[in-house]
Amino acid sequence: MLNWSPCRDCAVRDDALCGAVPLEELTQLNRNAHRKRYRPGSVILASGERPDWHANIISGVVKLTLALPDGRQQIVGLLFAADFLGRPFKDIAPYTAEAATVVELCCFGRRHFEQLIEAQSGVRRLFIERTLDAVDAARDWMMLLGCKSAEERVATLILLMARRRRAEWCEPCVQRQMLTIDLPLSRTDMAEYLGLRIETVSRQLRRLATAGVIETSSRRTVTVRNLAALERMVSG
Amino acid sequence: MLNWSPCRDCAVRDDALCGAVPLEELTQLNRNAHRKRYRPGSVILASGERPDWHANIISGVVKLTLALPDGRQQIVGLLFAADFLGRPFKDIAPYTAEAATVVELCCFGRRHFEQLIEAQSGVRRLFIERTLDAVDAARDWMMLLGCKSAEERVATLILLMARRRRAEWCEPCVQRQMLTIDLPLSRTDMAEYLGLRIETVSRQLRRLATAGVIETSSRRTVTVRNLAALERMVSG
DNA sequence: CGTGTCCTTGAGTGGCTTCAATCAGTGTGG
DNA sequence: CCACACTGATTGAAGCCACTCAAGGACACG
């Protein structure tokens, strides 16, 4: 048996909550963790279920959705690599979690994680800050859903996706307006996130393209051609 | 000097975060706390400011709002008696806090509160759970803003206000459909919370009234006449 | 009794939705 | 290799809900 540690080689080791776990605790963490993979569109956790685990996202994008009895749906949050998926201190899941892309999770026991929060002040602090950030993000999105026009909403989403890759922005890329984004969301997903219909999303994307702000090479690919104009459109 | 303790006689002692503070710590808390009053409409804390205190709400209703440069506004949260007002671990306030009614706060130093969270596991646990509840509440509202019709939105708000007083519901009241609510919000506030215009709010209230679901005795007073119908209208 | 604020009501418009048809891309089977 | 079906996206035409603009009403205040 090699002395291999999944945590040591983890892609999100430094960004996830585990980053605050001291090395000597990692072995313990390893024992209680296991990985899971999901295909795009598959339900990770249905609202109302009682999962016995929480998870970190290793890779992929997870949609959190709320649904009305008549079928109307709203995406209430998106989770990316290194984000935490779970609702500590509550038995039943408040939303449905669904894989938007191929998703890889690192799962660990609920109780174990809740004890970790109690015991490890570093993890706890990180968890609290992330939860507070989640409140802010949700409220920012309330502003979008309550106030903004369809055009502003779509522009906001594009910019949001672009900014997630800000680390990868190189000066020449920005200068030459060659910021290319692979959308992790289908038109339906975008519509459900933005509080619009897919037809409206499609039309607004076209408008942005004809205005020369973006370019839609393929369905899932958007290139930002005029960053300044895009930033002006989101108004906020 | 009498041995009077403001905390001991505090109206929200049991419901606020302080409820988890052991008695021997209360004296310390008292020393660092002071009360403030605000008139309706006055700004408690503007977005971007750097307050040196957090607060519990003793009485009244506080609106949390986000604004766009062009003046559009969205209420992203409402705080009631016993709720916590503040954003620990972040210097600048992410939203504007405004008094919707007369508001009385119990303020204490930022640092002091953050130390309290670290030291007192009871307070900390309560704070975490409330923050998680805030995420849920914001996301529920995202669903309203993204999916629901004007009629459903107004019905949801009325029901929300009614349920806040559920403790005061007596069987005879419910039976006789005499649930009377004093709205802490103006029409403008309601509109900004629901992502509508005041005219639309006004019209929907009228529709609910003519349908016999509610009765609007005065501008700020609503009586629920048909609770079952109201619950049916919110659809979720 | 006038004045200002908040709310209501009406008429008309516009932006997003709805409905429907077409197109593009992908996989399947003959 | 092509015909076919199927899914996801686009585009067009028509309709509706909420918005905008405007006027009038209710109520509190000096």
Short mmCIF file of C-alpha atoms (C1' of nucleotides) in Angstrom, two decimals:
data_model
loop_
_atom_site.label_atom_id
_atom_site.label_comp_id
_atom_site.label_asym_id
_atom_site.label_seq_id
_atom_site.Cartn_x
_atom_site.Cartn_y
_atom_site.Cartn_z
CA MET A 1 0.00 0.00 0.00
CA LEU A 2 1.44 3.30 -1.06
CA ASN A 3 1.25 6.32 1.16
CA TRP A 4 -1.10 7.98 -1.27
CA SER A 5 -3.46 10.65 0.02
CA PRO A 6 -6.38 11.80 -2.11
CA CYS A 7 -6.46 15.10 -0.24
CA ARG A 8 -2.82 15.88 -0.90
CA ASP A 9 -3.38 15.64 -4.62
CA CYS A 10 -6.82 17.24 -4.57
CA ALA A 11 -7.43 19.81 -7.31
CA VAL A 12 -9.31 22.14 -4.98
CA ARG A 13 -7.26 21.47 -1.86
CA ASP A 14 -6.29 25.09 -1.32
CA ASP A 15 -9.58 26.73 -2.25
CA ALA A 16 -12.07 24.45 -0.53
CA LEU A 17 -12.96 24.48 3.16
CA CYS A 18 -10.50 21.65 3.72
CA GLY A 19 -7.74 24.13 3.03
CA ALA A 20 -8.09 25.18 6.65
CA VAL A 21 -7.78 21.65 7.98
CA PRO A 22 -4.35 21.00 9.52
CA LEU A 23 -2.28 18.30 7.82
CA GLU A 24 -2.49 15.87 10.71
CA GLU A 25 -6.28 15.93 10.51
CA LEU A 26 -6.31 15.19 6.81
CA THR A 27 -5.76 11.47 7.23
CA GLN A 28 -8.83 11.31 9.39
CA LEU A 29 -10.71 13.30 6.77
CA ASN A 30 -9.56 10.95 4.04
CA ARG A 31 -10.96 7.94 5.80
CA ASN A 32 -14.40 9.44 5.90
CA ALA A 33 -14.48 10.86 2.40
CA HIS A 34 -15.44 9.31 -0.89
CA ARG A 35 -15.89 10.67 -4.39
CA LYS A 36 -18.97 10.63 -6.60
CA ARG A 37 -19.54 11.53 -10.23
CA TYR A 38 -22.70 12.81 -11.87
CA ARG A 39 -23.72 13.28 -15.49
CA PRO A 40 -25.13 16.58 -16.73
CA GLY A 41 -28.81 16.86 -15.84
CA SER A 42 -28.75 14.24 -13.13
CA VAL A 43 -30.21 15.08 -9.73
CA ILE A 44 -27.60 15.06 -7.00
CA LEU A 45 -30.02 15.73 -4.20
CA ALA A 46 -33.75 16.34 -4.36
CA SER A 47 -35.44 18.97 -2.24
CA GLY A 48 -36.91 17.35 0.85
CA GLU A 49 -34.45 14.46 0.97
CA ARG A 50 -32.35 13.65 4.04
CA PRO A 51 -28.80 13.22 2.85
CA ASP A 52 -26.30 11.76 5.30
CA TRP A 53 -23.42 13.59 3.67
CA HIS A 54 -22.10 17.00 2.70
CA ALA A 55 -19.65 17.57 -0.14
CA ASN A 56 -17.05 19.74 -1.74
CA ILE A 57 -17.19 20.21 -5.47
CA ILE A 58 -14.03 18.95 -7.13
CA SER A 59 -15.05 19.94 -10.64
CA GLY A 60 -18.12 20.94 -12.63
CA VAL A 61 -21.08 23.20 -11.98
CA VAL A 62 -24.06 22.46 -9.72
CA LYS A 63 -27.45 24.19 -9.99
CA LEU A 64 -29.52 24.77 -6.87
CA THR A 65 -33.18 25.04 -7.82
CA LEU A 66 -36.54 25.71 -6.22
CA ALA A 67 -39.74 24.57 -7.90
CA LEU A 68 -43.39 25.50 -7.64
CA PRO A 69 -46.04 22.75 -7.64
CA ASP A 70 -47.09 23.70 -11.18
CA GLY A 71 -43.60 23.12 -12.54
CA ARG A 72 -42.19 26.64 -12.63
CA GLN A 73 -38.54 26.56 -11.65
CA GLN A 74 -35.96 29.03 -10.46
CA ILE A 75 -32.23 28.48 -10.15
CA VAL A 76 -31.36 30.04 -6.80
CA GLY A 77 -27.65 29.42 -6.82
CA LEU A 78 -24.74 28.05 -8.79
CA LEU A 79 -21.87 26.14 -7.22
CA PHE A 80 -18.45 25.81 -8.81
CA ALA A 81 -15.24 23.93 -8.09
CA ALA A 82 -14.14 24.28 -4.44
CA ASP A 83 -17.62 25.34 -3.34
CA PHE A 84 -19.38 23.57 -0.51
CA LEU A 85 -22.61 21.65 -1.09
CA GLY A 86 -24.75 20.98 1.93
CA ARG A 87 -26.89 22.46 4.64
CA PRO A 88 -25.41 21.77 8.07
CA PHE A 89 -27.69 21.66 11.13
CA LYS A 90 -30.77 20.89 9.07
CA ASP A 91 -32.03 17.44 8.23
CA ILE A 92 -33.92 18.02 5.04
CA ALA A 93 -32.48 19.60 1.93
CA PRO A 94 -34.11 22.97 1.21
CA TYR A 95 -33.39 22.88 -2.55
CA THR A 96 -32.72 20.47 -5.33
CA ALA A 97 -29.10 20.16 -6.43
CA GLU A 98 -28.61 19.19 -10.06
CA ALA A 99 -25.51 18.71 -12.17
CA ALA A 100 -25.27 21.33 -14.91
CA THR A 101 -22.11 19.77 -16.32
CA VAL A 102 -20.21 16.62 -15.43
CA VAL A 103 -19.73 16.97 -11.69
CA GLU A 104 -17.29 15.37 -9.34
CA LEU A 105 -17.95 15.58 -5.60
CA CYS A 106 -15.94 14.77 -2.52
CA CYS A 107 -18.47 13.59 0.06
CA PHE A 108 -18.09 13.18 3.81
CA GLY A 109 -20.47 12.34 6.65
CA ARG A 110 -22.79 15.06 7.87
CA ARG A 111 -22.05 14.56 11.54
CA HIS A 112 -18.37 14.45 10.83
CA PHE A 113 -18.45 17.79 9.08
CA GLU A 114 -20.56 19.40 11.78
CA GLN A 115 -18.07 18.25 14.39
CA LEU A 116 -15.29 19.63 12.24
CA ILE A 117 -16.95 23.04 12.24
CA GLU A 118 -17.18 22.95 16.01
CA ALA A 119 -13.63 21.79 16.56
CA GLN A 120 -11.61 23.55 13.87
CA SER A 121 -11.84 27.29 14.18
CA GLY A 122 -10.19 27.81 10.80
CA VAL A 123 -12.71 25.72 8.91
CA ARG A 124 -15.50 27.26 10.92
CA ARG A 125 -14.43 30.79 10.15
CA LEU A 126 -14.14 29.98 6.45
CA PHE A 127 -17.56 28.33 6.46
CA ILE A 128 -19.16 31.33 8.14
CA GLU A 129 -17.60 33.76 5.68
CA ARG A 130 -18.72 31.68 2.73
CA THR A 131 -22.23 31.46 4.09
CA LEU A 132 -22.30 35.24 4.51
CA ASP A 133 -21.05 35.57 0.95
CA ALA A 134 -23.88 33.29 -0.16
CA VAL A 135 -26.37 35.66 1.47
CA ASP A 136 -24.82 38.59 -0.38
CA ALA A 137 -24.85 36.73 -3.69
CA ALA A 138 -28.49 35.74 -3.31
CA ARG A 139 -29.43 39.31 -2.47
CA ASP A 140 -27.50 40.69 -5.42
CA TRP A 141 -29.48 38.32 -7.59
CA MET A 142 -32.73 39.51 -5.98
CA MET A 143 -31.82 42.95 -7.28
CA LEU A 144 -31.33 41.54 -10.76
CA LEU A 145 -34.62 39.64 -10.67
CA GLY A 146 -36.57 42.52 -9.18
CA CYS A 147 -35.19 45.47 -11.12
CA LYS A 148 -33.24 44.65 -14.22
CA SER A 149 -34.37 44.41 -17.85
CA ALA A 150 -33.86 41.29 -19.95
CA GLU A 151 -30.89 42.87 -21.68
CA GLU A 152 -29.24 43.81 -18.38
CA ARG A 153 -29.86 40.34 -16.98
CA VAL A 154 -28.20 38.53 -19.86
CA ALA A 155 -25.30 40.98 -19.85
CA THR A 156 -24.88 40.45 -16.11
CA LEU A 157 -24.70 36.71 -16.53
CA ILE A 158 -22.11 36.90 -19.29
CA LEU A 159 -20.01 39.25 -17.21
CA LEU A 160 -20.37 37.01 -14.17
CA MET A 161 -19.08 34.04 -16.13
CA ALA A 162 -16.28 36.13 -17.60
CA ARG A 163 -15.21 37.34 -14.17
CA ARG A 164 -15.06 33.82 -12.80
CA ARG A 165 -12.15 33.38 -15.18
CA ARG A 166 -10.55 36.69 -14.37
CA ALA A 167 -7.46 34.85 -13.11
CA GLU A 168 -6.97 33.51 -16.61
CA TRP A 169 -7.29 36.94 -18.21
CA CYS A 170 -4.04 37.93 -19.77
CA GLU A 171 -3.42 41.53 -20.70
CA PRO A 172 -3.12 40.78 -24.42
CA CYS A 173 -6.43 38.87 -24.30
CA VAL A 174 -8.26 41.75 -22.66
CA GLN A 175 -6.66 44.28 -24.97
CA ARG A 176 -7.59 42.34 -28.06
CA GLN A 177 -11.06 41.59 -26.67
CA MET A 178 -10.63 37.89 -26.98
CA LEU A 179 -12.15 36.76 -23.70
CA THR A 180 -13.73 33.44 -24.55
CA ILE A 181 -16.15 31.78 -22.17
CA ASP A 182 -17.50 28.24 -22.19
CA LEU A 183 -20.97 28.54 -20.75
CA PRO A 184 -21.67 25.76 -18.27
CA LEU A 185 -25.41 26.42 -18.71
CA SER A 186 -27.91 25.58 -21.40
CA ARG A 187 -30.35 28.25 -22.60
CA THR A 188 -32.98 26.69 -20.36
CA ASP A 189 -30.65 26.96 -17.37
CA MET A 190 -29.81 30.55 -18.20
CA ALA A 191 -33.50 31.37 -18.46
CA GLU A 192 -34.27 29.73 -15.12
CA TYR A 193 -31.42 31.58 -13.48
CA LEU A 194 -32.37 34.95 -14.94
CA GLY A 195 -36.13 34.72 -14.47
CA LEU A 196 -36.75 34.83 -18.23
CA ARG A 197 -37.88 32.47 -21.01
CA ILE A 198 -35.39 30.74 -23.25
CA GLU A 199 -36.67 32.66 -26.27
CA THR A 200 -35.94 35.93 -24.53
CA VAL A 201 -32.43 34.80 -23.57
CA SER A 202 -31.81 33.77 -27.15
CA ARG A 203 -33.04 37.09 -28.52
CA GLN A 204 -30.97 39.13 -26.07
CA LEU A 205 -27.83 37.15 -26.89
CA ARG A 206 -28.47 37.89 -30.53
CA ARG A 207 -28.92 41.59 -29.77
CA LEU A 208 -25.63 41.66 -27.90
CA ALA A 209 -23.98 39.90 -30.82
CA THR A 210 -25.35 42.26 -33.48
CA ALA A 211 -24.33 45.18 -31.29
CA GLY A 212 -20.78 43.81 -31.45
CA VAL A 213 -20.52 43.34 -27.69
CA ILE A 214 -20.16 39.57 -27.85
CA GLU A 215 -19.74 36.87 -30.42
CA THR A 216 -21.43 33.50 -30.21
CA SER A 217 -19.17 31.10 -32.04
CA SER A 218 -20.99 27.99 -30.86
CA ARG A 219 -24.02 27.45 -28.66
CA ARG A 220 -22.01 27.14 -25.50
CA THR A 221 -19.22 29.53 -26.38
CA VAL A 222 -19.28 33.28 -26.01
CA THR A 223 -16.46 35.66 -26.79
CA VAL A 224 -16.51 39.10 -25.24
CA ARG A 225 -15.66 41.62 -27.93
CA ASN A 226 -16.32 44.82 -26.04
CA LEU A 227 -15.77 44.44 -22.33
CA ALA A 228 -16.36 48.09 -21.54
CA ALA A 229 -19.73 48.07 -23.30
CA LEU A 230 -20.71 44.89 -21.48
CA GLU A 231 -19.82 46.42 -18.14
CA ARG A 232 -21.85 49.50 -19.03
CA MET A 233 -24.92 47.39 -19.77
CA VAL A 234 -25.08 45.63 -16.41
CA SER A 235 -25.50 49.01 -14.66
CA GLY A 236 -24.37 48.16 -11.17
CA MET B 1 -26.62 53.05 41.59
CA LEU B 2 -29.21 50.34 41.34
CA ASN B 3 -28.31 46.84 40.19
CA TRP B 4 -30.35 47.34 37.06
CA SER B 5 -29.48 45.35 33.99
CA PRO B 6 -30.86 46.40 30.63
CA CYS B 7 -30.37 42.87 29.31
CA ARG B 8 -32.41 41.28 32.07
CA ASP B 9 -35.40 43.37 31.15
CA CYS B 10 -34.79 43.26 27.41
CA ALA B 11 -37.90 42.62 25.33
CA VAL B 12 -36.07 40.32 22.95
CA ARG B 13 -33.75 38.70 25.49
CA ASP B 14 -34.88 35.16 24.75
CA ASP B 15 -35.21 35.41 21.00
CA ALA B 16 -32.08 37.37 20.08
CA LEU B 17 -28.58 35.97 19.80
CA CYS B 18 -27.89 37.19 23.34
CA GLY B 19 -30.25 34.49 24.53
CA ALA B 20 -27.32 32.10 24.24
CA VAL B 21 -25.02 34.27 26.33
CA PRO B 22 -24.58 32.90 29.85
CA LEU B 23 -25.78 35.16 32.66
CA GLU B 24 -22.30 35.87 34.00
CA GLU B 25 -21.28 37.25 30.61
CA LEU B 26 -24.25 39.57 30.39
CA THR B 27 -22.78 42.20 32.64
CA GLN B 28 -19.81 42.43 30.30
CA LEU B 29 -22.20 42.67 27.36
CA ASN B 30 -24.14 45.44 29.07
CA ARG B 31 -21.08 47.60 29.47
CA ASN B 32 -20.41 47.51 25.77
CA ALA B 33 -23.96 47.98 24.57
CA HIS B 34 -25.99 51.09 23.97
CA ARG B 35 -29.40 51.76 22.46
CA LYS B 36 -30.35 53.87 19.48
CA ARG B 37 -33.67 54.98 18.06
CA TYR B 38 -34.56 55.80 14.47
CA ARG B 39 -37.59 57.41 12.86
CA PRO B 40 -39.38 55.79 9.93
CA GLY B 41 -37.51 56.45 6.70
CA SER B 42 -34.22 57.34 8.31
CA VAL B 43 -31.07 55.62 7.11
CA ILE B 44 -29.49 53.47 9.80
CA LEU B 45 -26.49 52.50 7.74
CA ALA B 46 -25.65 53.39 4.16
CA SER B 47 -24.18 50.85 1.78
CA GLY B 48 -20.40 51.28 1.68
CA GLU B 49 -20.07 52.74 5.16
CA ARG B 50 -17.75 51.28 7.79
CA PRO B 51 -19.80 50.90 10.95
CA ASP B 52 -17.94 50.11 14.15
CA TRP B 53 -20.92 48.32 15.62
CA HIS B 54 -23.42 45.53 15.10
CA ALA B 55 -26.89 45.50 16.60
CA ASN B 56 -29.89 43.52 17.68
CA ILE B 57 -33.28 44.90 16.83
CA ILE B 58 -35.31 45.58 19.94
CA SER B 59 -38.42 46.71 18.12
CA GLY B 60 -39.54 47.88 14.71
CA VAL B 61 -38.82 46.78 11.16
CA VAL B 62 -35.62 47.42 9.20
CA LYS B 63 -35.39 47.31 5.39
CA LEU B 64 -32.18 46.15 3.73
CA THR B 65 -31.93 47.64 0.25
CA LEU B 66 -29.69 47.56 -2.80
CA ALA B 67 -29.76 50.37 -5.33
CA LEU B 68 -28.67 50.79 -8.93
CA PRO B 69 -26.88 53.97 -10.03
CA ASP B 70 -30.00 55.17 -11.86
CA GLY B 71 -32.13 55.01 -8.73
CA ARG B 72 -33.86 51.68 -9.08
CA GLN B 73 -34.14 50.03 -5.69
CA GLN B 74 -34.80 46.55 -4.38
CA ILE B 75 -35.50 45.56 -0.81
CA VAL B 76 -33.38 42.44 -0.30
CA GLY B 77 -34.36 41.66 3.27
CA LEU B 78 -36.56 42.66 6.18
CA LEU B 79 -35.42 42.50 9.77
CA PHE B 80 -37.80 42.29 12.72
CA ALA B 81 -37.54 42.36 16.50
CA ALA B 82 -34.79 40.02 17.81
CA ASP B 83 -33.08 39.88 14.41
CA PHE B 84 -29.41 40.65 14.06
CA LEU B 85 -28.22 43.64 12.01
CA GLY B 86 -24.65 43.57 10.84
CA ARG B 87 -22.10 41.86 8.67
CA PRO B 88 -19.31 40.33 10.78
CA PHE B 89 -15.88 39.82 9.24
CA LYS B 90 -16.38 42.47 6.59
CA ASP B 91 -15.50 46.13 6.92
CA ILE B 92 -17.92 47.77 4.55
CA ALA B 93 -21.68 47.38 4.70
CA PRO B 94 -22.98 45.54 1.63
CA TYR B 95 -26.48 47.07 1.78
CA THR B 96 -28.29 50.08 3.08
CA ALA B 97 -30.31 49.58 6.26
CA GLU B 98 -33.31 51.85 6.62
CA ALA B 99 -35.99 52.11 9.28
CA ALA B 100 -39.41 51.13 7.92
CA THR B 101 -41.10 51.94 11.22
CA VAL B 102 -39.82 53.44 14.43
CA VAL B 103 -36.80 51.27 15.21
CA GLU B 104 -34.97 50.64 18.42
CA LEU B 105 -31.55 49.01 18.26
CA CYS B 106 -29.19 47.55 20.83
CA CYS B 107 -25.70 48.22 19.49
CA PHE B 108 -22.38 46.70 20.50
CA GLY B 109 -18.83 46.93 19.22
CA ARG B 110 -17.95 44.99 16.09
CA ARG B 111 -14.80 43.46 17.47
CA HIS B 112 -16.54 42.59 20.67
CA PHE B 113 -19.23 40.70 18.83
CA GLU B 114 -16.78 38.88 16.63
CA GLN B 115 -14.87 37.76 19.71
CA LEU B 116 -18.15 36.63 21.24
CA ILE B 117 -18.82 34.43 18.22
CA GLU B 118 -15.39 32.85 18.58
CA ALA B 119 -15.63 32.31 22.29
CA GLN B 120 -19.26 31.38 22.89
CA SER B 121 -20.23 28.25 21.03
CA GLY B 122 -23.93 28.79 21.82
CA VAL B 123 -24.02 32.25 20.27
CA ARG B 124 -21.92 31.07 17.38
CA ARG B 125 -24.18 28.15 16.61
CA LEU B 126 -27.24 30.40 16.73
CA PHE B 127 -25.56 32.94 14.49
CA ILE B 128 -24.62 30.29 11.93
CA GLU B 129 -28.12 28.87 11.85
CA ARG B 130 -29.64 32.31 11.40
CA THR B 131 -27.23 33.11 8.60
CA LEU B 132 -28.16 29.86 6.88
CA ASP B 133 -31.83 30.76 7.35
CA ALA B 134 -31.10 34.13 5.73
CA VAL B 135 -29.69 32.33 2.69
CA ASP B 136 -32.84 30.23 2.47
CA ALA B 137 -35.09 33.25 2.84
CA ALA B 138 -33.24 35.18 0.14
CA ARG B 139 -33.45 32.21 -2.21
CA ASP B 140 -37.14 31.73 -1.53
CA TRP B 141 -37.59 35.36 -2.49
CA MET B 142 -35.56 34.80 -5.65
CA MET B 143 -38.18 32.25 -6.63
CA LEU B 144 -40.92 34.83 -6.02
CA LEU B 145 -39.11 37.49 -8.04
CA GLY B 146 -38.21 35.14 -10.85
CA CYS B 147 -41.41 33.14 -11.25
CA LYS B 148 -44.46 34.53 -9.57
CA SER B 149 -47.19 36.76 -10.96
CA ALA B 150 -48.10 40.07 -9.38
CA GLU B 151 -51.14 38.54 -7.72
CA GLU B 152 -49.08 35.69 -6.25
CA ARG B 153 -46.43 38.12 -5.04
CA VAL B 154 -48.86 40.31 -3.15
CA ALA B 155 -50.64 37.28 -1.70
CA THR B 156 -47.29 35.86 -0.59
CA LEU B 157 -46.40 39.07 1.21
CA ILE B 158 -49.72 39.24 3.03
CA LEU B 159 -49.38 35.62 4.09
CA LEU B 160 -45.80 36.23 5.21
CA MET B 161 -46.92 39.08 7.42
CA ALA B 162 -49.82 37.04 8.74
CA ARG B 163 -47.57 34.11 9.60
CA ARG B 164 -45.18 36.33 11.51
CA ARG B 165 -48.06 36.73 13.96
CA ARG B 166 -49.00 33.08 13.97
CA ALA B 167 -48.18 32.93 17.67
CA GLU B 168 -50.97 35.41 18.24
CA TRP B 169 -53.49 33.44 16.19
CA CYS B 170 -56.23 32.17 18.41
CA GLU B 171 -58.51 29.42 17.17
CA PRO B 172 -61.61 31.64 17.27
CA CYS B 173 -59.80 34.31 15.24
CA VAL B 174 -58.79 31.86 12.55
CA GLN B 175 -62.22 30.29 12.49
CA ARG B 176 -63.97 33.62 12.13
CA GLN B 177 -61.38 34.82 9.62
CA MET B 178 -60.48 37.85 11.66
CA LEU B 179 -56.71 37.84 11.26
CA THR B 180 -55.79 41.48 11.26
CA ILE B 181 -52.35 42.63 10.20
CA ASP B 182 -50.70 46.01 10.62
CA LEU B 183 -48.44 46.36 7.62
CA PRO B 184 -45.04 47.78 8.59
CA LEU B 185 -44.49 48.75 4.96
CA SER B 186 -45.76 51.54 2.74
CA ARG B 187 -46.98 50.77 -0.78
CA THR B 188 -43.62 51.94 -2.07
CA ASP B 189 -41.84 49.54 0.28
CA MET B 190 -44.09 46.66 -0.72
CA ALA B 191 -43.43 47.39 -4.38
CA GLU B 192 -39.67 47.51 -3.84
CA TYR B 193 -39.79 44.24 -1.95
CA LEU B 194 -41.96 42.47 -4.52
CA GLY B 195 -40.26 43.76 -7.65
CA LEU B 196 -43.40 45.61 -8.76
CA ARG B 197 -44.65 49.21 -9.09
CA ILE B 198 -46.83 50.76 -6.43
CA GLU B 199 -49.74 50.98 -8.85
CA THR B 200 -49.59 47.25 -9.44
CA VAL B 201 -49.47 46.53 -5.70
CA SER B 202 -52.45 48.78 -5.18
CA ARG B 203 -54.43 47.11 -7.94
CA GLN B 204 -53.65 43.59 -6.71
CA LEU B 205 -54.67 44.48 -3.16
CA ARG B 206 -57.94 45.72 -4.56
CA ARG B 207 -58.44 42.52 -6.53
CA LEU B 208 -57.84 40.44 -3.39
CA ALA B 209 -60.31 42.63 -1.55
CA THR B 210 -63.07 42.41 -4.18
CA ALA B 211 -62.48 38.64 -4.32
CA GLY B 212 -63.25 38.57 -0.60
CA VAL B 213 -59.86 37.16 0.34
CA ILE B 214 -58.80 40.19 2.35
CA GLU B 215 -60.28 43.43 3.63
CA THR B 216 -58.37 46.69 3.68
CA SER B 217 -59.88 48.67 6.53
CA SER B 218 -57.18 51.35 6.48
CA ARG B 219 -54.11 51.88 4.33
CA ARG B 220 -51.84 50.01 6.68
CA THR B 221 -54.33 47.46 7.95
CA VAL B 222 -55.29 44.24 6.23
CA THR B 223 -57.70 41.63 7.53
CA VAL B 224 -57.51 38.13 6.13
CA ARG B 225 -61.04 36.96 5.37
CA ASN B 226 -60.28 33.73 3.60
CA LEU B 227 -57.04 32.19 4.75
CA ALA B 228 -57.45 29.03 2.68
CA ALA B 229 -57.93 31.04 -0.50
CA LEU B 230 -54.89 33.17 0.33
CA GLU B 231 -52.76 30.09 0.88
CA ARG B 232 -53.98 28.69 -2.42
CA MET B 233 -52.93 31.85 -4.27
CA VAL B 234 -49.30 31.83 -3.15
CA SER B 235 -48.84 28.40 -4.77
CA GLY B 236 -45.82 27.13 -2.92
"C1'" DC C 1 -59.15 75.25 5.08
"C1'" DG C 2 -55.29 74.79 2.27
"C1'" DT C 3 -51.16 71.92 1.46
"C1'" DG C 4 -48.43 67.96 0.97
"C1'" DT C 5 -47.97 63.01 1.02
"C1'" DC C 6 -49.51 58.67 0.07
"C1'" DC C 7 -52.59 55.95 -2.33
"C1'" DT C 8 -55.94 54.80 -5.90
"C1'" DT C 9 -57.82 54.57 -10.44
"C1'" DG C 10 -57.90 54.95 -15.49
"C1'" DA C 11 -56.09 54.76 -20.25
"C1'" DG C 12 -52.54 53.51 -23.25
"C1'" DT C 13 -48.11 51.47 -24.20
"C1'" DG C 14 -44.36 48.30 -24.34
"C1'" DG C 15 -41.51 44.38 -23.08
"C1'" DC C 16 -41.61 39.92 -22.22
"C1'" DT C 17 -44.23 35.83 -22.93
"C1'" DT C 18 -46.75 32.49 -25.57
"C1'" DC C 19 -47.44 29.77 -29.38
"C1'" DA C 20 -45.65 27.81 -33.42
"C1'" DA C 21 -42.53 26.78 -37.00
"C1'" DT C 22 -37.87 26.21 -38.52
"C1'" DC C 23 -33.02 25.31 -38.05
"C1'" DA C 24 -28.71 23.16 -36.36
"C1'" DG C 25 -26.34 19.51 -34.29
"C1'" DT C 26 -26.04 14.68 -32.72
"C1'" DG C 27 -26.82 10.04 -32.57
"C1'" DT C 28 -28.99 5.73 -34.62
"C1'" DG C 29 -29.99 2.17 -37.62
"C1'" DG C 30 -30.51 0.35 -42.16
"C1'" DC D 1 -23.15 6.83 -46.12
"C1'" DC D 2 -27.51 8.68 -45.86
"C1'" DA D 3 -32.23 8.93 -43.96
"C1'" DC D 4 -34.46 9.59 -39.81
"C1'" DA D 5 -35.55 10.99 -35.33
"C1'" DC D 6 -34.61 13.81 -31.37
"C1'" DT D 7 -33.00 17.42 -28.61
"C1'" DG D 8 -31.72 22.24 -28.05
"C1'" DA D 9 -31.68 26.71 -30.08
"C1'" DT D 10 -33.44 30.29 -33.08
"C1'" DT D 11 -36.81 33.18 -35.23
"C1'" DG D 12 -41.39 35.14 -36.16
"C1'" DA D 13 -46.13 36.72 -35.03
"C1'" DA D 14 -49.58 37.67 -31.75
"C1'" DG D 15 -51.13 38.47 -27.06
"C1'" DC D 16 -51.05 39.77 -22.32
"C1'" DC D 17 -49.39 41.40 -18.06
"C1'" DA D 18 -47.24 44.81 -15.78
"C1'" DC D 19 -45.44 49.40 -16.61
"C1'" DT D 20 -45.90 54.37 -17.68
"C1'" DC D 21 -48.15 58.52 -17.55
"C1'" DA D 22 -51.69 61.27 -15.73
"C1'" DA D 23 -55.44 62.66 -12.87
"C1'" DG D 24 -58.07 62.39 -8.85
"C1'" DG D 25 -59.06 60.91 -3.97
"C1'" DA D 26 -58.03 60.14 1.07
"C1'" DC D 27 -55.82 61.53 4.97
"C1'" DA D 28 -52.63 64.07 8.17
"C1'" DC D 29 -50.68 68.34 9.23
"C1'" DG D 30 -50.12 73.10 10.13
#
